[in-house]
Amino acid sequence: GQNIDQPTEMTATEGAIVQINCTYQTSGFNGLFWYQQHAGEAPTFLSYNVLDGLEEKGRFSSFLSRSKGYSYLLLKELQMKDSASYLCAVSIYNQGGKLIFGQGTELSVKP
Amino acid sequence: EPEVTQTPSHQVTQMGQEVILRCVPISNHLYFYWYRQILGQKVEFLVSFYNNEISEKSEIFDDQFSVERPDGSNFTLKIRSTKLEDSAMYFCASSEGPTDIPRKAFFGQGTRLTVV
């Protein structure tokens, strides 16, 4: 079966760095995506990885190790507005672009 | 910036009634999707659509569900006879053409469906 695990919630301090981990067991892996979702709103695309390594986009970076079935999202210089749910999602090869989502990690940024 | 738009933002319907949720994907995108999110749960894939046909669907997407692209801009999800458990936020998403691998999906703001 397909399984994606991430911590349910995390707390961090404004200005700090936080790392949100995601592990997956899927067949036909075709890429891993990170989305941000504020309560009651749509998921917003943040980053994706297809190959192993680190992808950096401003304050956000995402890392992938396919052999370990592991990814993380790194958020630097945390701001209060970064308080949201962070969704890890896996794209499966040859399944019409389908994304399988994890439960999401609720991040609270405190002053 | 181009965005996916969905209407209505909220829909309340009685059990057994038909509902149609509407979406306008990003104009140059060719792949369209519906996802749902029951309150407090994860986002779940329903269906993907390309070249005027379903390319993949989940177990949730049974005979009560259908999708249609009635014209060059709209993409709809119909639920024929709603059940209480259909209450959820429904997200439409779209992604670019065949060379966009893996497909980066951009989501609309969602329609909150409440079945009473």
mmCIF file of C-alpha atoms in Angstrom:
data_model
loop_
_atom_site.group_PDB
_atom_site.id
_atom_site.type_symbol
_atom_site.label_atom_id
_atom_site.label_comp_id
_atom_site.label_asym_id
_atom_site.label_seq_id
_atom_site.Cartn_x
_atom_site.Cartn_y
_atom_site.Cartn_z
ATOM 1 C CA GLY A 1 0.000 0.000 0.000
ATOM 2 C CA GLN A 2 0.909 3.663 -0.041
ATOM 3 C CA ASN A 3 1.853 5.320 3.235
ATOM 4 C CA ILE A 4 3.118 8.783 4.103
ATOM 5 C CA ASP A 5 4.044 9.811 7.632
ATOM 6 C CA GLN A 6 4.718 13.222 9.098
ATOM 7 C CA PRO A 7 4.580 14.584 12.643
ATOM 8 C CA THR A 8 1.135 15.842 13.600
ATOM 9 C CA GLU A 9 2.273 19.123 15.076
ATOM 10 C CA MET A 10 5.364 21.216 15.797
ATOM 11 C CA THR A 11 6.057 24.472 17.568
ATOM 12 C CA ALA A 12 8.881 26.888 16.813
ATOM 13 C CA THR A 13 9.928 30.429 17.639
ATOM 14 C CA GLU A 14 9.791 33.433 15.341
ATOM 15 C CA GLY A 15 13.161 33.926 13.614
ATOM 16 C CA ALA A 16 14.246 30.328 14.173
ATOM 17 C CA ILE A 17 14.715 27.421 11.758
ATOM 18 C CA VAL A 18 12.404 24.402 11.721
ATOM 19 C CA GLN A 19 12.669 21.079 9.899
ATOM 20 C CA ILE A 20 9.527 19.092 9.081
ATOM 21 C CA ASN A 21 10.174 15.453 8.222
ATOM 22 C CA CYS A 22 8.242 13.148 5.940
ATOM 23 C CA THR A 23 8.747 9.445 5.341
ATOM 24 C CA TYR A 24 6.983 7.489 2.646
ATOM 25 C CA GLN A 25 6.490 3.951 1.445
ATOM 26 C CA THR A 26 5.046 3.989 -2.040
ATOM 27 C CA SER A 27 5.429 2.105 -5.276
ATOM 28 C CA GLY A 28 6.081 3.987 -8.503
ATOM 29 C CA PHE A 29 7.559 7.083 -6.839
ATOM 30 C CA ASN A 30 7.681 9.986 -9.282
ATOM 31 C CA GLY A 31 8.384 12.990 -7.079
ATOM 32 C CA LEU A 32 7.687 14.514 -3.682
ATOM 33 C CA PHE A 33 5.841 17.784 -3.146
ATOM 34 C CA TRP A 34 5.452 20.149 -0.230
ATOM 35 C CA TYR A 35 2.362 22.311 0.137
ATOM 36 C CA GLN A 36 1.387 24.920 2.712
ATOM 37 C CA GLN A 37 -2.223 25.064 3.859
ATOM 38 C CA HIS A 38 -3.686 27.740 6.098
ATOM 39 C CA ALA A 39 -6.856 26.759 7.920
ATOM 40 C CA GLY A 40 -9.862 26.711 5.599
ATOM 41 C CA GLU A 41 -7.788 27.561 2.555
ATOM 42 C CA ALA A 42 -6.334 25.753 -0.444
ATOM 43 C CA PRO A 43 -2.972 23.992 -0.412
ATOM 44 C CA THR A 44 -0.321 26.275 -1.906
ATOM 45 C CA PHE A 45 2.623 24.748 -3.767
ATOM 46 C CA LEU A 46 5.965 25.318 -2.029
ATOM 47 C CA SER A 47 8.580 22.967 -3.440
ATOM 48 C CA TYR A 48 9.173 19.615 -5.035
ATOM 49 C CA ASN A 49 11.985 17.081 -5.438
ATOM 50 C CA VAL A 50 12.421 14.421 -8.061
ATOM 51 C CA LEU A 51 16.092 13.575 -7.576
ATOM 52 C CA ASP A 52 18.056 13.178 -4.350
ATOM 53 C CA GLY A 53 19.405 16.322 -2.787
ATOM 54 C CA LEU A 54 18.437 19.757 -1.638
ATOM 55 C CA GLU A 55 16.223 22.248 -3.486
ATOM 56 C CA GLU A 56 16.347 25.819 -2.180
ATOM 57 C CA LYS A 57 13.687 28.475 -2.759
ATOM 58 C CA GLY A 58 14.223 31.541 -0.640
ATOM 59 C CA ARG A 59 13.395 30.782 3.006
ATOM 60 C CA PHE A 60 12.183 27.304 2.077
ATOM 61 C CA SER A 61 14.322 24.282 1.202
ATOM 62 C CA SER A 62 13.330 20.698 0.604
ATOM 63 C CA PHE A 63 15.498 17.604 0.720
ATOM 64 C CA LEU A 64 14.927 14.136 -0.690
ATOM 65 C CA SER A 65 16.569 10.744 -0.196
ATOM 66 C CA ARG A 66 14.822 8.202 -2.394
ATOM 67 C CA SER A 67 16.781 5.250 -1.012
ATOM 68 C CA LYS A 68 15.568 6.092 2.504
ATOM 69 C CA GLY A 69 12.059 7.142 1.516
ATOM 70 C CA TYR A 70 12.654 10.394 3.353
ATOM 71 C CA SER A 71 12.178 14.078 2.776
ATOM 72 C CA TYR A 72 12.236 17.198 4.869
ATOM 73 C CA LEU A 73 11.102 20.779 4.487
ATOM 74 C CA LEU A 74 13.334 23.401 6.074
ATOM 75 C CA LEU A 75 11.901 26.785 6.932
ATOM 76 C CA LYS A 76 14.358 29.540 7.873
ATOM 77 C CA GLU A 77 13.808 32.918 9.538
ATOM 78 C CA LEU A 78 10.375 31.866 10.703
ATOM 79 C CA GLN A 79 7.613 34.445 10.605
ATOM 80 C CA MET A 80 4.259 34.403 12.376
ATOM 81 C CA LYS A 81 2.540 34.020 9.001
ATOM 82 C CA ASP A 82 4.322 30.662 8.562
ATOM 83 C CA SER A 83 1.901 29.183 11.101
ATOM 84 C CA ALA A 84 0.027 26.692 8.913
ATOM 85 C CA SER A 85 -0.248 23.037 8.035
ATOM 86 C CA TYR A 86 2.556 21.652 5.847
ATOM 87 C CA LEU A 87 1.548 18.804 3.590
ATOM 88 C CA CYS A 88 3.913 16.220 2.172
ATOM 89 C CA ALA A 89 2.589 14.590 -1.018
ATOM 90 C CA VAL A 90 3.960 11.903 -3.309
ATOM 91 C CA SER A 91 3.363 11.728 -7.042
ATOM 92 C CA ILE A 92 2.964 8.222 -8.403
ATOM 93 C CA TYR A 93 4.300 7.282 -11.818
ATOM 94 C CA ASN A 94 1.755 6.683 -14.534
ATOM 95 C CA GLN A 95 -1.295 7.442 -12.410
ATOM 96 C CA GLY A 96 -2.550 10.550 -14.128
ATOM 97 C CA GLY A 97 -0.724 13.040 -11.931
ATOM 98 C CA LYS A 98 -2.353 11.728 -8.766
ATOM 99 C CA LEU A 99 -0.891 13.049 -5.493
ATOM 100 C CA ILE A 100 -1.044 11.031 -2.278
ATOM 101 C CA PHE A 101 -1.001 13.340 0.724
ATOM 102 C CA GLY A 102 0.229 12.831 4.249
ATOM 103 C CA GLN A 103 -1.825 13.951 7.204
ATOM 104 C CA GLY A 104 -0.015 17.299 7.370
ATOM 105 C CA THR A 105 2.131 18.876 10.098
ATOM 106 C CA GLU A 106 0.505 21.750 11.984
ATOM 107 C CA LEU A 107 3.250 24.300 12.650
ATOM 108 C CA SER A 108 2.726 26.976 15.300
ATOM 109 C CA VAL A 109 5.161 29.873 15.300
ATOM 110 C CA LYS A 110 5.376 31.659 18.658
ATOM 111 C CA PRO A 111 6.767 35.149 19.265
ATOM 112 C CA GLU B 1 -0.805 35.463 -11.267
ATOM 113 C CA PRO B 2 -3.115 32.910 -12.888
ATOM 114 C CA GLU B 3 -5.216 30.933 -10.456
ATOM 115 C CA VAL B 4 -7.780 28.174 -10.274
ATOM 116 C CA THR B 5 -11.209 29.515 -9.339
ATOM 117 C CA GLN B 6 -14.061 27.540 -7.821
ATOM 118 C CA THR B 7 -17.737 28.285 -7.309
ATOM 119 C CA PRO B 8 -19.609 28.318 -5.056
ATOM 120 C CA SER B 9 -17.395 28.805 -2.013
ATOM 121 C CA HIS B 10 -20.058 27.193 0.196
ATOM 122 C CA GLN B 11 -22.894 24.842 -0.696
ATOM 123 C CA VAL B 12 -25.478 23.394 1.641
ATOM 124 C CA THR B 13 -27.650 20.636 0.257
ATOM 125 C CA GLN B 14 -30.129 18.085 1.503
ATOM 126 C CA MET B 15 -29.213 14.424 1.548
ATOM 127 C CA GLY B 16 -30.181 12.754 -1.712
ATOM 128 C CA GLN B 17 -29.944 15.931 -3.772
ATOM 129 C CA GLU B 18 -27.619 16.405 -6.711
ATOM 130 C CA VAL B 19 -24.863 19.005 -6.547
ATOM 131 C CA ILE B 20 -22.533 20.389 -9.175
ATOM 132 C CA LEU B 21 -19.279 21.989 -8.139
ATOM 133 C CA ARG B 22 -17.652 24.261 -10.677
ATOM 134 C CA CYS B 23 -14.037 25.072 -11.425
ATOM 135 C CA VAL B 24 -12.164 27.199 -13.923
ATOM 136 C CA PRO B 25 -8.621 25.796 -14.210
ATOM 137 C CA ILE B 26 -5.590 27.874 -15.192
ATOM 138 C CA SER B 27 -6.053 28.650 -18.860
ATOM 139 C CA ASN B 28 -3.018 26.912 -20.424
ATOM 140 C CA HIS B 29 -3.240 23.851 -18.188
ATOM 141 C CA LEU B 30 -4.291 20.535 -19.649
ATOM 142 C CA TYR B 31 -4.641 18.269 -16.584
ATOM 143 C CA PHE B 32 -7.463 18.730 -14.121
ATOM 144 C CA TYR B 33 -8.138 17.146 -10.746
ATOM 145 C CA TRP B 34 -10.622 16.959 -7.929
ATOM 146 C CA TYR B 35 -9.546 16.330 -4.352
ATOM 147 C CA ARG B 36 -11.536 16.405 -1.146
ATOM 148 C CA GLN B 37 -10.679 17.057 2.475
ATOM 149 C CA ILE B 38 -13.015 15.998 5.242
ATOM 150 C CA LEU B 39 -12.667 18.327 8.234
ATOM 151 C CA GLY B 40 -9.563 17.464 10.226
ATOM 152 C CA GLN B 41 -8.421 14.792 7.786
ATOM 153 C CA LYS B 42 -5.929 14.607 4.963
ATOM 154 C CA VAL B 43 -6.421 15.722 1.381
ATOM 155 C CA GLU B 44 -7.664 12.785 -0.708
ATOM 156 C CA PHE B 45 -7.435 12.317 -4.466
ATOM 157 C CA LEU B 46 -10.718 11.761 -6.287
ATOM 158 C CA VAL B 47 -10.063 11.936 -10.017
ATOM 159 C CA SER B 48 -7.758 13.230 -12.733
ATOM 160 C CA PHE B 49 -8.901 14.270 -16.202
ATOM 161 C CA TYR B 50 -6.970 14.791 -19.419
ATOM 162 C CA ASN B 51 -7.922 15.086 -23.042
ATOM 163 C CA ASN B 52 -11.627 14.896 -22.225
ATOM 164 C CA GLU B 53 -11.463 11.669 -20.311
ATOM 165 C CA ILE B 54 -10.747 10.347 -16.858
ATOM 166 C CA SER B 55 -7.113 9.233 -16.585
ATOM 167 C CA GLU B 56 -7.207 8.014 -12.980
ATOM 168 C CA LYS B 57 -9.796 7.736 -10.221
ATOM 169 C CA SER B 58 -9.796 6.618 -6.609
ATOM 170 C CA GLU B 59 -12.057 4.172 -4.789
ATOM 171 C CA ILE B 60 -13.979 7.167 -3.420
ATOM 172 C CA PHE B 61 -14.982 8.183 -6.941
ATOM 173 C CA ASP B 62 -17.847 5.715 -7.373
ATOM 174 C CA ASP B 63 -20.893 5.805 -9.655
ATOM 175 C CA GLN B 64 -22.354 8.714 -7.691
ATOM 176 C CA PHE B 65 -19.574 10.979 -8.961
ATOM 177 C CA SER B 66 -18.948 12.278 -12.451
ATOM 178 C CA VAL B 67 -16.781 14.946 -14.037
ATOM 179 C CA GLU B 68 -17.228 16.961 -17.161
ATOM 180 C CA ARG B 69 -15.522 19.676 -19.156
ATOM 181 C CA PRO B 70 -18.621 21.183 -20.775
ATOM 182 C CA ASP B 71 -16.747 23.950 -22.600
ATOM 183 C CA GLY B 72 -13.241 25.302 -23.057
ATOM 184 C CA SER B 73 -12.927 26.767 -19.593
ATOM 185 C CA ASN B 74 -15.076 24.973 -17.008
ATOM 186 C CA PHE B 75 -14.475 21.681 -15.217
ATOM 187 C CA THR B 76 -17.275 20.300 -13.060
ATOM 188 C CA LEU B 77 -17.775 17.639 -10.411
ATOM 189 C CA LYS B 78 -21.282 16.249 -10.024
ATOM 190 C CA ILE B 79 -22.471 14.214 -7.075
ATOM 191 C CA ARG B 80 -25.725 12.568 -8.075
ATOM 192 C CA SER B 81 -27.307 11.727 -4.735
ATOM 193 C CA THR B 82 -25.437 13.275 -1.854
ATOM 194 C CA LYS B 83 -24.828 11.464 1.422
ATOM 195 C CA LEU B 84 -23.961 12.899 4.814
ATOM 196 C CA GLU B 85 -20.427 11.549 4.454
ATOM 197 C CA ASP B 86 -19.919 13.625 1.301
ATOM 198 C CA SER B 87 -19.636 16.704 3.512
ATOM 199 C CA ALA B 88 -16.113 18.003 2.924
ATOM 200 C CA MET B 89 -14.038 20.702 1.279
ATOM 201 C CA TYR B 90 -13.674 19.916 -2.417
ATOM 202 C CA PHE B 91 -10.601 21.251 -4.174
ATOM 203 C CA CYS B 92 -10.132 21.553 -7.895
ATOM 204 C CA ALA B 93 -6.556 21.611 -9.202
ATOM 205 C CA SER B 94 -4.821 21.870 -12.546
ATOM 206 C CA SER B 95 -1.352 21.304 -13.966
ATOM 207 C CA GLU B 96 0.439 21.949 -17.228
ATOM 208 C CA GLY B 97 1.011 19.729 -20.254
ATOM 209 C CA PRO B 98 2.614 16.337 -20.736
ATOM 210 C CA THR B 99 6.201 17.549 -20.330
ATOM 211 C CA ASP B 100 5.517 18.755 -16.775
ATOM 212 C CA ILE B 101 6.746 15.646 -14.952
ATOM 213 C CA PRO B 102 5.977 15.246 -12.140
ATOM 214 C CA ARG B 103 2.883 17.347 -12.521
ATOM 215 C CA LYS B 104 2.849 20.394 -10.253
ATOM 216 C CA ALA B 105 -0.761 20.841 -9.267
ATOM 217 C CA PHE B 106 -2.155 24.276 -8.394
ATOM 218 C CA PHE B 107 -5.261 24.270 -6.227
ATOM 219 C CA GLY B 108 -8.366 26.406 -6.148
ATOM 220 C CA GLN B 109 -9.783 27.901 -2.950
ATOM 221 C CA GLY B 110 -12.224 25.056 -2.522
ATOM 222 C CA THR B 111 -15.977 24.555 -2.172
ATOM 223 C CA ARG B 112 -17.188 23.640 1.288
ATOM 224 C CA LEU B 113 -20.044 21.172 0.806
ATOM 225 C CA THR B 114 -22.350 20.507 3.731
ATOM 226 C CA VAL B 115 -24.946 17.761 3.366
ATOM 227 C CA VAL B 116 -27.799 17.967 5.881
#
